[in-house]
Short mmCIF file of C-alpha atoms and ligand atoms in Angstrom, two decimals:
data_model
loop_
_atom_site.label_atom_id
_atom_site.label_comp_id
_atom_site.label_asym_id
_atom_site.label_seq_id
_atom_site.Cartn_x
_atom_site.Cartn_y
_atom_site.Cartn_z
CA MET A 1 0.00 0.00 0.00
CA THR A 2 1.10 3.56 -0.68
CA ASP A 3 -0.63 5.69 2.00
CA VAL A 4 -2.41 7.71 -0.73
CA LEU A 5 -5.24 8.43 1.70
CA ALA A 6 -3.05 9.31 4.70
CA GLY A 7 -4.80 11.82 6.96
CA LYS A 8 -8.13 11.61 5.13
CA VAL A 9 -11.46 10.99 6.85
CA ALA A 10 -13.72 8.62 4.89
CA VAL A 11 -17.31 7.46 5.28
CA VAL A 12 -18.41 4.29 3.48
CA THR A 13 -22.02 3.09 3.51
CA GLY A 14 -22.84 -0.55 2.96
CA ALA A 15 -19.44 -1.25 4.47
CA ASN A 16 -20.15 -4.44 6.39
CA SER A 17 -20.16 -6.69 3.29
CA GLY A 18 -18.86 -7.15 -0.23
CA ILE A 19 -17.67 -4.13 -2.18
CA GLY A 20 -18.17 -1.60 0.64
CA LEU A 21 -16.19 -3.77 3.06
CA ALA A 22 -13.35 -4.13 0.55
CA ILE A 23 -13.34 -0.33 0.05
CA ALA A 24 -13.28 0.35 3.80
CA LYS A 25 -10.41 -2.10 4.29
CA ARG A 26 -8.41 -0.64 1.41
CA PHE A 27 -9.00 2.95 2.56
CA ALA A 28 -7.76 2.10 6.05
CA ALA A 29 -4.73 0.30 4.59
CA GLU A 30 -4.00 3.48 2.59
CA GLY A 31 -3.95 5.57 5.77
CA ALA A 32 -7.54 6.85 6.06
CA ARG A 33 -9.70 7.06 9.16
CA VAL A 34 -12.85 5.19 8.10
CA PHE A 35 -16.44 5.31 9.32
CA LEU A 36 -18.41 2.23 8.27
CA ALA A 37 -22.20 2.22 7.96
CA GLY A 38 -24.63 -0.65 7.50
CA ARG A 39 -27.81 -2.01 9.04
CA ARG A 40 -26.64 -5.35 10.46
CA GLN A 41 -24.69 -4.82 13.68
CA GLU A 42 -22.89 -8.16 13.81
CA PRO A 43 -21.04 -7.94 10.46
CA LEU A 44 -20.43 -4.26 11.16
CA ASP A 45 -18.70 -5.13 14.44
CA ALA A 46 -16.71 -7.86 12.68
CA ALA A 47 -15.57 -5.43 9.97
CA VAL A 48 -14.45 -2.86 12.53
CA ALA A 49 -12.60 -5.54 14.50
CA GLU A 50 -10.84 -6.70 11.33
CA ILE A 51 -9.79 -3.20 10.26
CA GLY A 52 -8.67 -2.06 13.71
CA PRO A 53 -8.36 1.35 15.36
CA ALA A 54 -8.73 3.32 12.10
CA ALA A 55 -12.35 2.11 11.87
CA THR A 56 -15.60 3.11 13.56
CA GLY A 57 -18.89 1.40 12.83
CA VAL A 58 -22.22 3.19 13.04
CA ARG A 59 -25.37 1.11 12.52
CA THR A 60 -27.25 2.99 9.81
CA ASP A 61 -30.16 2.36 7.48
CA VAL A 62 -29.54 4.91 4.70
CA SER A 63 -33.26 4.99 3.87
CA VAL A 64 -33.98 6.36 7.36
CA GLN A 65 -33.27 10.06 7.88
CA ALA A 66 -32.69 9.77 11.63
CA ASP A 67 -30.09 7.04 11.08
CA LEU A 68 -28.12 9.25 8.69
CA ASP A 69 -28.31 12.10 11.23
CA GLY A 70 -26.90 9.69 13.82
CA LEU A 71 -24.08 8.59 11.49
CA TYR A 72 -23.00 12.14 10.70
CA SER A 73 -23.26 13.24 14.30
CA VAL A 74 -20.72 10.51 15.24
CA VAL A 75 -18.45 11.59 12.36
CA ARG A 76 -18.74 15.27 13.41
CA GLU A 77 -17.85 14.47 17.02
CA GLU A 78 -15.00 12.06 16.28
CA ALA A 79 -13.43 13.54 13.14
CA GLY A 80 -15.04 16.94 12.43
CA ARG A 81 -15.09 16.56 8.64
CA ILE A 82 -15.39 14.20 5.67
CA ASP A 83 -12.76 14.11 2.91
CA VAL A 84 -14.10 11.03 1.13
CA LEU A 85 -17.71 9.86 1.02
CA VAL A 86 -18.65 6.57 -0.62
CA ALA A 87 -22.42 6.15 -0.99
CA ASN A 88 -22.30 2.44 -1.69
CA ALA A 89 -25.25 0.90 0.16
CA GLY A 90 -27.52 -0.76 -2.35
CA SER A 91 -29.86 -3.64 -2.86
CA ALA A 92 -31.87 -5.37 -5.58
CA VAL A 93 -35.14 -7.27 -5.62
CA PRO A 94 -35.21 -9.20 -8.90
CA GLN A 95 -38.68 -8.84 -10.48
CA ARG A 96 -39.91 -8.68 -14.06
CA LEU A 97 -42.66 -6.56 -15.57
CA GLY A 98 -45.92 -8.30 -14.74
CA GLU A 99 -44.79 -9.30 -11.27
CA ILE A 100 -43.38 -6.02 -9.94
CA THR A 101 -44.60 -5.11 -6.46
CA GLU A 102 -44.89 -1.76 -4.74
CA GLU A 103 -42.80 -3.17 -1.87
CA ALA A 104 -39.91 -3.97 -4.23
CA ILE A 105 -39.99 -0.48 -5.74
CA ASP A 106 -40.09 1.18 -2.32
CA ALA A 107 -37.27 -0.99 -0.95
CA THR A 108 -35.02 -0.58 -4.00
CA PHE A 109 -35.59 3.13 -4.55
CA GLY A 110 -35.65 3.78 -0.79
CA THR A 111 -32.09 2.54 -0.40
CA ASN A 112 -30.53 3.13 -3.81
CA VAL A 113 -32.04 6.50 -4.73
CA LYS A 114 -33.50 8.20 -1.65
CA GLY A 115 -30.73 6.73 0.49
CA THR A 116 -28.02 8.01 -1.86
CA ILE A 117 -29.57 11.48 -2.07
CA PHE A 118 -29.73 11.93 1.69
CA THR A 119 -26.37 10.24 2.28
CA VAL A 120 -24.84 13.01 0.15
CA GLN A 121 -27.11 15.89 1.14
CA LYS A 122 -26.74 15.33 4.88
CA ALA A 123 -22.95 15.10 4.49
CA LEU A 124 -22.68 18.56 2.86
CA PRO A 125 -21.97 20.50 6.08
CA LEU A 126 -19.09 18.12 6.84
CA LEU A 127 -17.49 17.85 3.39
CA SER A 128 -14.05 19.45 3.32
CA ASP A 129 -12.91 21.62 0.41
CA GLY A 130 -11.73 19.28 -2.34
CA ALA A 131 -13.65 16.32 -0.96
CA SER A 132 -14.29 13.33 -3.19
CA VAL A 133 -17.75 11.77 -3.32
CA VAL A 134 -18.10 8.36 -4.93
CA VAL A 135 -21.49 6.80 -5.62
CA THR A 136 -21.75 3.11 -6.47
CA GLY A 137 -23.59 2.61 -9.75
CA SER A 138 -23.86 -0.52 -11.87
CA THR A 139 -23.51 -1.84 -15.40
CA SER A 140 -27.26 -2.46 -15.14
CA THR A 141 -27.78 1.18 -16.17
CA LEU A 142 -26.62 0.10 -19.65
CA ARG A 143 -27.42 -3.61 -19.58
CA PRO A 144 -30.09 -4.52 -17.08
CA GLY A 145 -30.15 -8.30 -16.87
CA PRO A 146 -33.38 -10.27 -16.61
CA GLY A 147 -35.35 -9.13 -13.57
CA LEU A 148 -33.03 -6.23 -12.88
CA GLU A 149 -35.30 -3.58 -14.35
CA ILE A 150 -36.25 -1.84 -11.08
CA TYR A 151 -32.69 -2.08 -9.83
CA GLY A 152 -31.29 -0.83 -13.16
CA ALA A 153 -33.70 2.10 -13.12
CA SER A 154 -32.61 3.02 -9.59
CA LYS A 155 -28.95 2.98 -10.60
CA ALA A 156 -29.72 5.03 -13.73
CA ALA A 157 -31.35 7.60 -11.45
CA VAL A 158 -28.21 7.71 -9.33
CA ARG A 159 -26.03 8.17 -12.38
CA ASN A 160 -28.16 11.12 -13.46
CA LEU A 161 -28.04 12.65 -9.98
CA VAL A 162 -24.26 12.58 -10.15
CA ARG A 163 -24.30 14.47 -13.45
CA SER A 164 -26.31 17.20 -11.74
CA TRP A 165 -24.18 17.27 -8.60
CA ALA A 166 -20.96 17.37 -10.63
CA LEU A 167 -22.18 20.65 -12.13
CA SER A 168 -22.00 22.31 -8.73
CA ALA A 169 -18.46 21.12 -8.03
CA GLN A 170 -16.93 24.59 -8.23
CA GLU A 171 -19.54 26.16 -5.99
CA ARG A 172 -19.50 23.33 -3.43
CA LYS A 173 -15.78 22.52 -3.74
CA PHE A 174 -16.18 18.76 -4.09
CA ARG A 175 -15.89 16.25 -6.90
CA VAL A 176 -18.45 13.51 -7.41
CA ASN A 177 -18.22 10.42 -9.57
CA VAL A 178 -19.99 7.12 -10.11
CA LEU A 179 -18.09 3.86 -9.76
CA SER A 180 -19.94 1.13 -11.64
CA PRO A 181 -18.96 -2.46 -10.94
CA GLY A 182 -19.75 -5.29 -13.28
CA PRO A 183 -20.63 -8.67 -11.76
CA THR A 184 -18.50 -8.91 -8.64
CA GLU A 185 -18.21 -11.82 -6.24
CA THR A 186 -19.93 -10.52 -3.11
CA PRO A 187 -22.46 -11.98 -0.67
CA GLY A 188 -25.03 -9.74 -2.37
CA LEU A 189 -24.43 -11.15 -5.86
CA ILE A 190 -24.01 -14.75 -4.75
CA GLY A 191 -27.17 -14.43 -2.63
CA ALA A 192 -29.11 -13.15 -5.66
CA VAL A 193 -27.90 -15.46 -8.43
CA GLY A 194 -25.93 -18.22 -6.69
CA GLN A 195 -22.69 -19.43 -8.22
CA ASP A 196 -24.02 -18.62 -11.71
CA HIS A 197 -20.94 -18.85 -13.86
CA ARG A 198 -22.86 -17.77 -16.97
CA LEU A 199 -22.17 -14.25 -15.69
CA ALA A 200 -18.46 -14.81 -16.32
CA SER A 201 -19.15 -15.65 -19.95
CA GLU A 202 -20.70 -12.20 -20.45
CA VAL A 203 -17.44 -10.54 -19.41
CA PRO A 204 -14.72 -10.13 -22.05
CA LEU A 205 -12.11 -10.92 -19.39
CA GLY A 206 -13.87 -14.26 -18.88
CA ARG A 207 -14.50 -13.98 -15.14
CA ILE A 208 -16.42 -11.95 -12.62
CA GLY A 209 -14.67 -9.31 -10.54
CA ARG A 210 -13.29 -9.37 -7.03
CA PRO A 211 -14.30 -6.75 -4.46
CA ASP A 212 -10.66 -5.68 -4.07
CA GLU A 213 -10.58 -4.79 -7.78
CA ILE A 214 -13.48 -2.39 -7.24
CA ALA A 215 -11.79 -1.05 -4.10
CA ALA A 216 -8.61 -0.27 -6.06
CA VAL A 217 -10.53 2.07 -8.38
CA ALA A 218 -12.49 3.55 -5.46
CA THR A 219 -9.12 4.39 -3.90
CA PHE A 220 -8.04 6.19 -7.06
CA LEU A 221 -11.32 8.16 -7.23
CA ALA A 222 -11.00 8.99 -3.51
CA SER A 223 -7.40 10.14 -3.77
CA ASP A 224 -5.83 13.36 -5.00
CA ALA A 225 -4.52 11.37 -8.00
CA SER A 226 -8.00 11.85 -9.55
CA SER A 227 -8.23 15.57 -8.68
CA PHE A 228 -9.50 16.52 -12.19
CA VAL A 229 -11.98 13.65 -12.50
CA ASN A 230 -15.56 14.83 -11.97
CA GLY A 231 -18.98 13.60 -13.12
CA VAL A 232 -17.80 10.37 -14.78
CA ASP A 233 -19.29 6.90 -14.59
CA TRP A 234 -16.17 4.77 -14.08
CA PHE A 235 -16.87 1.18 -15.07
CA VAL A 236 -14.94 -1.64 -13.43
CA ASP A 237 -16.57 -4.47 -15.29
CA GLY A 238 -13.96 -6.41 -17.25
CA GLY A 239 -15.49 -4.81 -20.34
CA GLN A 240 -18.97 -6.32 -19.80
CA ALA A 241 -20.96 -3.20 -20.63
CA GLN A 242 -18.34 -1.65 -22.92
CA VAL A 243 -18.35 -3.91 -25.97
N1 LIG B 301 -21.77 -7.35 -6.66
C1 LIG B 301 -22.09 -6.92 -7.86
O1 LIG B 301 -22.04 -7.69 -8.84
C2 LIG B 301 -22.50 -5.49 -8.07
C3 LIG B 301 -22.54 -5.02 -9.40
C4 LIG B 301 -22.90 -3.70 -9.63
C5 LIG B 301 -23.22 -2.87 -8.56
N2 LIG B 301 -23.18 -3.35 -7.29
C6 LIG B 301 -23.50 -2.42 -6.20
O2 LIG B 301 -22.45 -2.44 -5.26
C7 LIG B 301 -22.95 -2.06 -3.98
C8 LIG B 301 -22.52 -3.09 -2.97
O3 LIG B 301 -23.12 -4.33 -3.29
P1 LIG B 301 -22.43 -5.74 -2.94
O4 LIG B 301 -22.42 -6.55 -4.16
O5 LIG B 301 -21.19 -5.52 -2.16
O6 LIG B 301 -23.59 -6.38 -2.04
P2 LIG B 301 -23.67 -6.86 -0.52
O7 LIG B 301 -22.56 -7.79 -0.24
O8 LIG B 301 -25.07 -7.34 -0.35
O9 LIG B 301 -23.49 -5.51 0.26
C9 LIG B 301 -24.51 -4.55 0.29
C10 LIG B 301 -24.19 -3.61 1.42
O10 LIG B 301 -25.19 -2.58 1.48
C11 LIG B 301 -25.72 -2.54 2.79
N3 LIG B 301 -27.08 -2.04 2.72
C12 LIG B 301 -28.12 -2.51 1.98
N4 LIG B 301 -29.22 -1.78 2.21
C13 LIG B 301 -28.86 -0.82 3.11
C14 LIG B 301 -29.54 0.25 3.75
N5 LIG B 301 -30.84 0.50 3.51
N6 LIG B 301 -28.85 1.02 4.61
C15 LIG B 301 -27.54 0.80 4.85
N7 LIG B 301 -26.84 -0.19 4.30
C16 LIG B 301 -27.51 -0.99 3.43
C17 LIG B 301 -25.58 -3.96 3.32
O11 LIG B 301 -25.52 -4.03 4.74
P3 LIG B 301 -26.82 -4.30 5.64
O12 LIG B 301 -27.63 -5.34 4.94
O13 LIG B 301 -26.29 -4.72 6.96
O14 LIG B 301 -27.51 -2.98 5.72
C18 LIG B 301 -24.21 -4.33 2.76
O15 LIG B 301 -23.19 -3.78 3.55
C19 LIG B 301 -24.46 -1.92 -4.15
O16 LIG B 301 -24.79 -0.56 -4.35
C20 LIG B 301 -24.73 -2.73 -5.40
O17 LIG B 301 -25.92 -2.31 -6.03
C21 LIG B 301 -22.83 -4.64 -7.03
#
């Protein structure tokens, strides 16, 4: 590791599993102080124990306003600012047109869209000048797989939000980008599709991704090395949605 995030204060939502956990671990290894958010206390505690003193866990449901207030109040008290914010918490309920339920829409948009909006909006008072905001998108914005239509629509909304927010970068003094993973081996993906190796055949590199490969790009987008990168949708998908 190269300490590229030394001295930075980072907040990562959805950090007790999969991609968010890999990002939190990598950020800490690169020298950042990291606040981890997620709903399930047990994996949150395990993640904090694994990372060590650079980590603090705050049980948070990003779709609940009061939980976000609680998260940012801990960050304010313990660190006073945010240099890197990763709005990564996300979920999918696979359903196809004809079987879509109101509950699935509310759950998916509640976390992925409303949750992302308020994760960023409520962080504004704490964002330092030059802060980097990273929002987890998905290749499903371009290629929604079967049953991923509600999920893909929620991630397309997030991508569009980032275009708007990137416009105010000069005024607000932060950069904001989307990081869009392709199929990545996480508890979330395996829980949804099982060990479905057909996914690998859709990827030009011939395999699905590892969470640490997504975390490597998140580290670049978080760091000063990407200081002129703003408003992009950075795909880390082995080429899946590119060709
Ligand atoms: N894996 C892939 O192939 C893939 C591809 C493209 C995009 N993504 C995106 O990558 C992100 C991470 O997914 P993953 O694959 O790492 O899945 P994962 O292993 O299921 O992790 C999802 C994380 O989000 C948290 N979360 C879900 N709903 C939440 C809520 N309302 N409030 C706070 N935290 C919440 C979960 O923790 P709790 O359940 O404890 O809250 C967990 O930490 C998501 O945005 C997902 O859409 C994943």
